[in-house]
Short mmCIF file of C-alpha atoms in Angstrom, two decimals:
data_model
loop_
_atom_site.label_atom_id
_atom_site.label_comp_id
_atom_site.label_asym_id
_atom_site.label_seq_id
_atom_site.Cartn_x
_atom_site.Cartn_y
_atom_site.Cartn_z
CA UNK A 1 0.00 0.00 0.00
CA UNK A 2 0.99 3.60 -0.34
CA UNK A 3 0.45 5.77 2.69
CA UNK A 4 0.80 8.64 0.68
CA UNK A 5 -3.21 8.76 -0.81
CA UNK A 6 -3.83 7.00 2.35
CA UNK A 7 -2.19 9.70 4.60
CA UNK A 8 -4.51 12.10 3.01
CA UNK A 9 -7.66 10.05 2.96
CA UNK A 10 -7.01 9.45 6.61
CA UNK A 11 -6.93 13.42 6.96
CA UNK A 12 -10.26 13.62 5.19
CA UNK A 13 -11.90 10.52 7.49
CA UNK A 14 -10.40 10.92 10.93
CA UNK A 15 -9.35 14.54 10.62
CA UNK A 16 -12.87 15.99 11.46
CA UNK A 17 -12.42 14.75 15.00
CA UNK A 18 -10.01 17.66 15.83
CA UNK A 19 -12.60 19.91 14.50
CA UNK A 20 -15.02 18.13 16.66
CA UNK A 21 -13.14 18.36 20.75
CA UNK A 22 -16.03 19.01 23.21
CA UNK A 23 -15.14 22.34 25.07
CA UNK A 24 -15.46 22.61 28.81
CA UNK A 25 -16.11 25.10 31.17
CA UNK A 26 -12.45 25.47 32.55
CA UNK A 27 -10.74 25.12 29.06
CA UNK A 28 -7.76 26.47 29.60
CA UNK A 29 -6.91 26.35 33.57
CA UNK A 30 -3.60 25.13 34.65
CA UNK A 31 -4.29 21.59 35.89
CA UNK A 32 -2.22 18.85 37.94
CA UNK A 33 -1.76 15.41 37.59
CA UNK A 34 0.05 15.47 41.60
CA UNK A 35 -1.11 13.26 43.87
CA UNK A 36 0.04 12.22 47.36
CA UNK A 37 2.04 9.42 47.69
CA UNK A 38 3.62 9.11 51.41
CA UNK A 39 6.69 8.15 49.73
CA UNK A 40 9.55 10.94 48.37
CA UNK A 41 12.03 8.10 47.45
CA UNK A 42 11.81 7.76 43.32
CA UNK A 43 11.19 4.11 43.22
CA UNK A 44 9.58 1.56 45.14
CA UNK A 45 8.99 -2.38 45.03
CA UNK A 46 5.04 -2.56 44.83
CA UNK A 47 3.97 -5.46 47.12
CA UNK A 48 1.18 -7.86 45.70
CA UNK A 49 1.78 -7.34 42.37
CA UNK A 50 0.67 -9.15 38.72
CA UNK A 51 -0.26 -8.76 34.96
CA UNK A 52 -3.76 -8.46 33.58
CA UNK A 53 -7.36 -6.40 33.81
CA UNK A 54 -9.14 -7.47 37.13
CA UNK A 55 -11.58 -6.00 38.82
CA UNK A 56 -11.02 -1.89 38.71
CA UNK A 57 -8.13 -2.97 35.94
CA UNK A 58 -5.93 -3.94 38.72
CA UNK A 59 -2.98 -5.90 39.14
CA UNK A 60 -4.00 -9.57 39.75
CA UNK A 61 -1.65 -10.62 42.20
CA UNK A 62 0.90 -12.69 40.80
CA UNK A 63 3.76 -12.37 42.06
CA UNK A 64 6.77 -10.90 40.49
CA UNK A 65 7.29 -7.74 42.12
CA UNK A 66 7.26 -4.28 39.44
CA UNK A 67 9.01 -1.51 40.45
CA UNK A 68 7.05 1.56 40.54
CA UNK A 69 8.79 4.73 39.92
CA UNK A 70 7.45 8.08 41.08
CA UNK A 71 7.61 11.00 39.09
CA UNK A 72 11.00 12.32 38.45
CA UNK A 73 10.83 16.14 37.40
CA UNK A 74 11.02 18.38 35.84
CA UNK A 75 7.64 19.17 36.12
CA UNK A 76 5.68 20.24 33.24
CA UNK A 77 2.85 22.83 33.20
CA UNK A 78 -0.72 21.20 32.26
CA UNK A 79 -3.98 23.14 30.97
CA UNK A 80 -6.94 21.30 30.94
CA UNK A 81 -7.82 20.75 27.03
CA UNK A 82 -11.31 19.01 27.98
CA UNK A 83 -12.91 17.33 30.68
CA UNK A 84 -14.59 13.73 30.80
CA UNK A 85 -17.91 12.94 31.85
CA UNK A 86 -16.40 11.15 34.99
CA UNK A 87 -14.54 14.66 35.96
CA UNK A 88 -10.83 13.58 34.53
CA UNK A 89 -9.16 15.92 32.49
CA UNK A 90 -6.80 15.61 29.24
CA UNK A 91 -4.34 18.32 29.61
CA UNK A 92 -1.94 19.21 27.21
CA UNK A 93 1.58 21.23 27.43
CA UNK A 94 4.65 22.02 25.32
CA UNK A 95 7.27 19.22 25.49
CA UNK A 96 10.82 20.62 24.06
CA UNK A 97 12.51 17.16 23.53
CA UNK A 98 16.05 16.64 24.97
CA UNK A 99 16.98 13.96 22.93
CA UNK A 100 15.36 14.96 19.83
CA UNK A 101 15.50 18.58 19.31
CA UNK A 102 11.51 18.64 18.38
CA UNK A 103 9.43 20.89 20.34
CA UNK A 104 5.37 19.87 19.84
CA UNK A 105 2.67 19.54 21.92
CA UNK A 106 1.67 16.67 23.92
CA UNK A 107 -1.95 16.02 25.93
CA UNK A 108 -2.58 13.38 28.64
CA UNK A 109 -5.17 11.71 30.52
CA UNK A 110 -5.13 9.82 33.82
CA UNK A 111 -7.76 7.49 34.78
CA UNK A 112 -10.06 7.66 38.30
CA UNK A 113 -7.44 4.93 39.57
CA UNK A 114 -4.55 6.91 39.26
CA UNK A 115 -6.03 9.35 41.87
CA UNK A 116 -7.32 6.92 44.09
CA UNK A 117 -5.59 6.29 47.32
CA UNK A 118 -5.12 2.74 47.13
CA UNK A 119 -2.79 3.08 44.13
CA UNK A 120 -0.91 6.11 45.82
CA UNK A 121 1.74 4.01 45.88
CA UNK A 122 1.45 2.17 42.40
CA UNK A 123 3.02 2.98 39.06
CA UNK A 124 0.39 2.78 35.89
CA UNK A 125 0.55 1.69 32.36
CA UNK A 126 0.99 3.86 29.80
CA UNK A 127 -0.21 4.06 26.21
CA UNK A 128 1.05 6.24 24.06
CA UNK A 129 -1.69 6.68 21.58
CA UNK A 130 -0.98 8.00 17.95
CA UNK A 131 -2.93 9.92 15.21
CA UNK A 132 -3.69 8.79 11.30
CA UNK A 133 -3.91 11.53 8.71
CA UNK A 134 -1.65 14.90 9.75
CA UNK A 135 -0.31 14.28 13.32
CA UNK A 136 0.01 17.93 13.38
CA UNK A 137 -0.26 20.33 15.09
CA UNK A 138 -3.13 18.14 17.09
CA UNK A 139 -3.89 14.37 17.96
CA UNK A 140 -7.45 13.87 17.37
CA UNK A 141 -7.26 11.10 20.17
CA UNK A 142 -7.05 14.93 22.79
CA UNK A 143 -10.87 15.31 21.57
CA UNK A 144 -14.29 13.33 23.29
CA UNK A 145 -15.88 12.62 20.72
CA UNK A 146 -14.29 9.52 19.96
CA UNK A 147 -14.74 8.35 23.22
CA UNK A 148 -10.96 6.70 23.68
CA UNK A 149 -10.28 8.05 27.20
CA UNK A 150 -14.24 7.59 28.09
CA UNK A 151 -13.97 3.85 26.63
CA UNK A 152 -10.99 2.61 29.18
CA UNK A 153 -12.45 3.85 31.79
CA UNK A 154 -15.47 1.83 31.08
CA UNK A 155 -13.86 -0.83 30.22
CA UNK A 156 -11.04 -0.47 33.24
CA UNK A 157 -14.46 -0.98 35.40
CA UNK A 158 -15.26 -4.11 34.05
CA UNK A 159 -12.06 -5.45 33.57
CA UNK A 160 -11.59 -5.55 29.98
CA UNK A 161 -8.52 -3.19 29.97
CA UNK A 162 -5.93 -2.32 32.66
CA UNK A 163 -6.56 2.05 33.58
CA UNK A 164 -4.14 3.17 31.08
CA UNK A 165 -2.87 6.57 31.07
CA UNK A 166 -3.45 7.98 27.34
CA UNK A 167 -0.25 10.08 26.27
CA UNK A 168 -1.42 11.75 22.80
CA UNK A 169 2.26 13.73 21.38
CA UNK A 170 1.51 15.30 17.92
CA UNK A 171 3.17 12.55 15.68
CA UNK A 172 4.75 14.90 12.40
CA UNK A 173 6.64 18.23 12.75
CA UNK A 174 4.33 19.57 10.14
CA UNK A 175 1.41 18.79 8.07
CA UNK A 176 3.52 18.66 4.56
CA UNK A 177 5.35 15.24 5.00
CA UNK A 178 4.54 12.06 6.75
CA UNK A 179 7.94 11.23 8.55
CA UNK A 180 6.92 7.02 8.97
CA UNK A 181 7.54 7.69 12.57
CA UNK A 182 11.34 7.82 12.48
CA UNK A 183 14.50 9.53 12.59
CA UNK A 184 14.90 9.98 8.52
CA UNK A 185 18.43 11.41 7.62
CA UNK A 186 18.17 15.02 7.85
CA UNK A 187 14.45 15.59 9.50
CA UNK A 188 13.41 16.18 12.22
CA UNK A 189 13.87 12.93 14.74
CA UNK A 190 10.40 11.81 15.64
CA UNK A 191 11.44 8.34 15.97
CA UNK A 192 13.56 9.29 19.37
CA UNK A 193 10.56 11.98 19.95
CA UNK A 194 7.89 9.08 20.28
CA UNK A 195 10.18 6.45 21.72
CA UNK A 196 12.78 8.48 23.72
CA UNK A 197 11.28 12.19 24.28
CA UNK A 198 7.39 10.98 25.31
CA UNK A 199 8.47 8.42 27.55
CA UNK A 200 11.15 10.53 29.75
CA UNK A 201 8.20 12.90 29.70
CA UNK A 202 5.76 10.76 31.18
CA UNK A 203 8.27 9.64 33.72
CA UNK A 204 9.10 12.79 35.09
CA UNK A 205 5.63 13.72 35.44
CA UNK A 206 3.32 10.42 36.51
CA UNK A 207 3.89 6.91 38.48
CA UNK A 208 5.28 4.89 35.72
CA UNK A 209 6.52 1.34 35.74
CA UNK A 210 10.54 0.76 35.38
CA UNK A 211 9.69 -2.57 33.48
CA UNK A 212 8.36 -2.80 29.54
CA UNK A 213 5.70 -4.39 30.94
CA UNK A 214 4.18 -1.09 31.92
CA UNK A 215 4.38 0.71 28.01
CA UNK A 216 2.50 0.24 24.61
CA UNK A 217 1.38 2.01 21.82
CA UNK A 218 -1.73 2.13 19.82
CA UNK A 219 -2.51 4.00 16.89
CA UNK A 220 -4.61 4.55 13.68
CA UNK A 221 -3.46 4.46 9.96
CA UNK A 222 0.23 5.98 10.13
CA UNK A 223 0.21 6.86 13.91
CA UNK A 224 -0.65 2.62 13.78
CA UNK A 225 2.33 2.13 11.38
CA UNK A 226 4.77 3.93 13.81
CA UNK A 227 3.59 2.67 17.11
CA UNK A 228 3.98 -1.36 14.99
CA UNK A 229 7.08 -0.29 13.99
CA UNK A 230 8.17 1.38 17.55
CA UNK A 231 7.62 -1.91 19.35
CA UNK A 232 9.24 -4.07 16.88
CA UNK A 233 12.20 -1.61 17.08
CA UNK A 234 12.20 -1.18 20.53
CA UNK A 235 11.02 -4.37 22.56
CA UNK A 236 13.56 -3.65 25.15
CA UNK A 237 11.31 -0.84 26.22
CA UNK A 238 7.85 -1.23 25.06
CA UNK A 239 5.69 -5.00 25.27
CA UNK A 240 2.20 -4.31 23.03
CA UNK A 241 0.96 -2.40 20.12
CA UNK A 242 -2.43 -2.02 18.61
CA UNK A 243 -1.85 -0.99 15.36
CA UNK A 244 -5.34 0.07 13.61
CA UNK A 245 -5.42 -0.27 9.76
CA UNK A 246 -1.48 0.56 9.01
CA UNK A 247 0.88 -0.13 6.62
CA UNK A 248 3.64 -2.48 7.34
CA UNK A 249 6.74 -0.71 5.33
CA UNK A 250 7.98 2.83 5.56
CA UNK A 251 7.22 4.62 2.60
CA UNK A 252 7.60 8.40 3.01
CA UNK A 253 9.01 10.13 0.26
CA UNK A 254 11.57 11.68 2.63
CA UNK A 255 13.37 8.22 2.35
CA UNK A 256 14.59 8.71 -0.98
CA UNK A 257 18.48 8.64 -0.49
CA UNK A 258 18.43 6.84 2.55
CA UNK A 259 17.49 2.85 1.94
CA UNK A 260 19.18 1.54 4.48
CA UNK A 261 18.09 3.65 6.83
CA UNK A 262 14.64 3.04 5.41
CA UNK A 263 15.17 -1.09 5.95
CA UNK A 264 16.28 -0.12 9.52
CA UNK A 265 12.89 1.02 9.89
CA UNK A 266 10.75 -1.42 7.77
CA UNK A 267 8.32 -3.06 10.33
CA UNK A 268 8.46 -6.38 7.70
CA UNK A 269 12.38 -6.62 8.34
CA UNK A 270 12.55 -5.82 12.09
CA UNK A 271 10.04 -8.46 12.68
CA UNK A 272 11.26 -11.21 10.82
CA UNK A 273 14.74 -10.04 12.86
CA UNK A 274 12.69 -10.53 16.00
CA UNK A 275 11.18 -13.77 15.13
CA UNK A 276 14.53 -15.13 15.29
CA UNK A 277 15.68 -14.77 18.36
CA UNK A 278 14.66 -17.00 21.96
CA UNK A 279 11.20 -17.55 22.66
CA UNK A 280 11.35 -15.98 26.15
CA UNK A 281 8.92 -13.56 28.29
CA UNK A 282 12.15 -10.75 27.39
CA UNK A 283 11.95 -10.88 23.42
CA UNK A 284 8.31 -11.41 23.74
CA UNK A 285 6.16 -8.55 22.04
CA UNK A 286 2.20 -8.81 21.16
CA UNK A 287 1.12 -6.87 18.14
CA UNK A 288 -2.88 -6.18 18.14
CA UNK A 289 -3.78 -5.68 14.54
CA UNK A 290 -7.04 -4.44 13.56
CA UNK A 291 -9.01 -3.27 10.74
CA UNK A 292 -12.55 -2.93 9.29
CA UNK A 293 -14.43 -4.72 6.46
CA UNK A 294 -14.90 -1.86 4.65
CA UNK A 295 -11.40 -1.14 4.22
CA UNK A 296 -8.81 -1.94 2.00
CA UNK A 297 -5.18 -3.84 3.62
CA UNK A 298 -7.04 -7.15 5.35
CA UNK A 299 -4.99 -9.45 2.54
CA UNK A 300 -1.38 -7.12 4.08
CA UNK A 301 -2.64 -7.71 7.39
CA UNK A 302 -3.29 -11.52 6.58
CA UNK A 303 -0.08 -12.06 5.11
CA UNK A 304 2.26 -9.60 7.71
CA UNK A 305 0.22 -12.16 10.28
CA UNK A 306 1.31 -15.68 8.40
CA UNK A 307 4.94 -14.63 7.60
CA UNK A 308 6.26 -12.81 10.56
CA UNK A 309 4.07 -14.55 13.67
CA UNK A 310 7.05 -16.53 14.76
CA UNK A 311 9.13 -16.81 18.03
CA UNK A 312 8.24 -13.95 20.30
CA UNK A 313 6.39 -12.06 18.07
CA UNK A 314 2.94 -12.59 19.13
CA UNK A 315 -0.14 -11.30 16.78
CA UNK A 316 -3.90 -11.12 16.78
CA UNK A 317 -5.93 -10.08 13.90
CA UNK A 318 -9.57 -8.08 14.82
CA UNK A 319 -11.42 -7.71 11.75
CA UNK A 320 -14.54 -5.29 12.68
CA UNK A 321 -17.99 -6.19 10.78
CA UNK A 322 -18.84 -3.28 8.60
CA UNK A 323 -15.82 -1.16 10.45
CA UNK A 324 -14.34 1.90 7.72
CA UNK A 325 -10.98 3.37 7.85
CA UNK A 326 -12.18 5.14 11.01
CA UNK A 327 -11.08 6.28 14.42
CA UNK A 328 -14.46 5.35 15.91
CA UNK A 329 -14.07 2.08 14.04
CA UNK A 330 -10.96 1.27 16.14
CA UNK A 331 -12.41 2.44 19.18
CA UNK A 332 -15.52 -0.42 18.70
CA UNK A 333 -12.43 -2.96 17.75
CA UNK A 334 -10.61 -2.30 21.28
CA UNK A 335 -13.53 -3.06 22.64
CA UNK A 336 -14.50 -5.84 20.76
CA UNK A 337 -11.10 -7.68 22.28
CA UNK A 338 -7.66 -5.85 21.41
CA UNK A 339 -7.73 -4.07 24.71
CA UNK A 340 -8.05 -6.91 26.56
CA UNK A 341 -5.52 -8.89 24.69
CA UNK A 342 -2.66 -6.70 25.34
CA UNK A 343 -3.90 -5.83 28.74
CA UNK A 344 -3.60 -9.60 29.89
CA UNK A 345 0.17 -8.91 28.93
CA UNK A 346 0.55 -6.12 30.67
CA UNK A 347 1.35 -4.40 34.28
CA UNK A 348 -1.18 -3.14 35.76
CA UNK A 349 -1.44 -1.25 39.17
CA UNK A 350 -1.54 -2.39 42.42
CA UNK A 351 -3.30 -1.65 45.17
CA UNK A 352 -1.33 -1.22 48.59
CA UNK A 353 -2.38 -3.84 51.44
#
């Protein structure tokens, strides 16, 4: 597939959301994330700990022991952005990356749990969730009307997904070029933005987990090509990816000069690289495909599936009944079973005794 046509088409159908964000009342009002924890020492052995959604999308008791690390500074400065039916807040700042050299915007959302007192103590997963069409300069996943944030807390109450915090970072420099998600010869380096930049972000400002365990991506269209091909990249540091109607190979025209860097960023190669190597819970990384009916890319997604599921690379295929290259779409898929898929791989918090 091309992303090019499909990078615009993905503007056209998901791009409306930005256009869409639900105001609130205190739009605008500097807003915290702090809360208590009775601890000032940066990292701590959570007792009782285990993987998987249980009741409240807590741990489930397993055993193992993840280390929870408290926020690290600098602190950022928050406004609220909008504000869920439930009273949590996405806020959204200006993140000048240390690593990468970008400066964009980045909005968050914590869930109920984070805030409650049992899990003072607890780190929390994090998904970094990524943009189709643009990237720039918003992430339609900030807005509520496609009811991402609204959805895991539902589904955190039921147990279908761990309480995620959401971390939405803009995912191009500009809305010209797609830049696959990477650090292409001469741009700007959003692959060490969304891998490197986002995540020493989130740790300085929220409970976080020291382990992979704790991190994932999901994303639609491109921002689902470069979270599949951040994982696959990067498995030392993040464990799960749902990747909603992507391509599988890096195809932005910003390439051209530059094939091996290209190859060192082709999702097909770094795969079948992975695929190779020990079966073990540490190489082990679970890729959440999805995509609708109505779309084109189920035969890619088929065949990526068949040729690269090997080893520790771990897939699942949702195909949505009647679904359309569509944030929304995705949403319904999540629900439908890739949340809870990569949640039963993942950390989730735990409550203290």
């Amino acid at each position: 597939m091309n992303r090019l046509p499909r990078f615009l088409a993905t503007a056209l159908a998901l791009g409306t959301a930005a256009a869409l964000v639900t105001g609130c009342s205190d739009e605008g009002a500097p807003l915290t994330f702090d809360t208590p924890t009775g601890d000032t020492n940066t990292s701590q052995q959570a007792k009782d700990p285990g993987r998987g959604a249980g009741k409240d999308g807590a741990g489930k008791g397993t055993g193992g022991g993840p280390e929870t690390v408290l926020p690290t500074g600098p602190k950022a400065s928050f406004t609220t952005a909008n504000t869920l039916d439930d009273g949590t807040k996405i806020g959204v700042t200006t993140l000048s990356g240390a690593k990468s050299g970008f400066t964009g915007k980045v909005w968050v959302w914590a869930p109920k749990q984070y805030f409650d007192p049992k899990y003072a103590k607890s780190g929390f997963p994090v998904l970094v969730a990524l943009p189709g069409g643009n990237g720039y300069p918003m992430n339609y996943w900030m807005g509520t009307d496609l009811k991402l944030q609204s959805s895991i807390s539902s589904w955190s109450q039921e147990g279908k997904s761990l309480p995620f915090i959401v971390v939405m970072p803009v995912l191009n420099p500009d809305d010209k070029y797609y830049y696959d998600g990477s650090d292409i010869p001469g741009q700007p380096k959003m692959g060490t933005w969304l891998t490197e930049d986002v995540p020493d972000f989130v740790r300085a400002n929220f409970r976080t987990f020291a382990s992979r365990d704790g991190w994932a991506f999901m994303g639609s269209s491109s921002g689902g090509f470069a979270g599949l091909k951040a994982v696959l990249q990067r498995p030392d540091r993040f464990k799960a990816v749902i990747a909603s109607g992507p391509d599988t190979v890096p195809d932005s025209p910003l390439w051209a000069g530059h094939e091996a860097a290209r190859q060192a960023n082709n999702p097909e190669k770094l795969a079948k690289a992975l695929g190779t190597k020990p079966d073990t819970e540490k190489n082990r990384v679970y890729l959440a495909f999805q995509i609708g009916t109505k779309e084109s890319g189920l035969g890619s997604l088929k065949k990526f599936v068949k040729d690269y599921t090997k080893g520790p690379v771990k897939t699942r295929l949702q195909v949505i009944q009647d679904g359309t290259h569509n944030a929304k779409t995705y949403v319904r898929g999540m629900g439908d079973g890739s949340i809870a898929w990569i949640s039963e791989q993942m950390q989730g918090p735990v409550p203290s005794p």
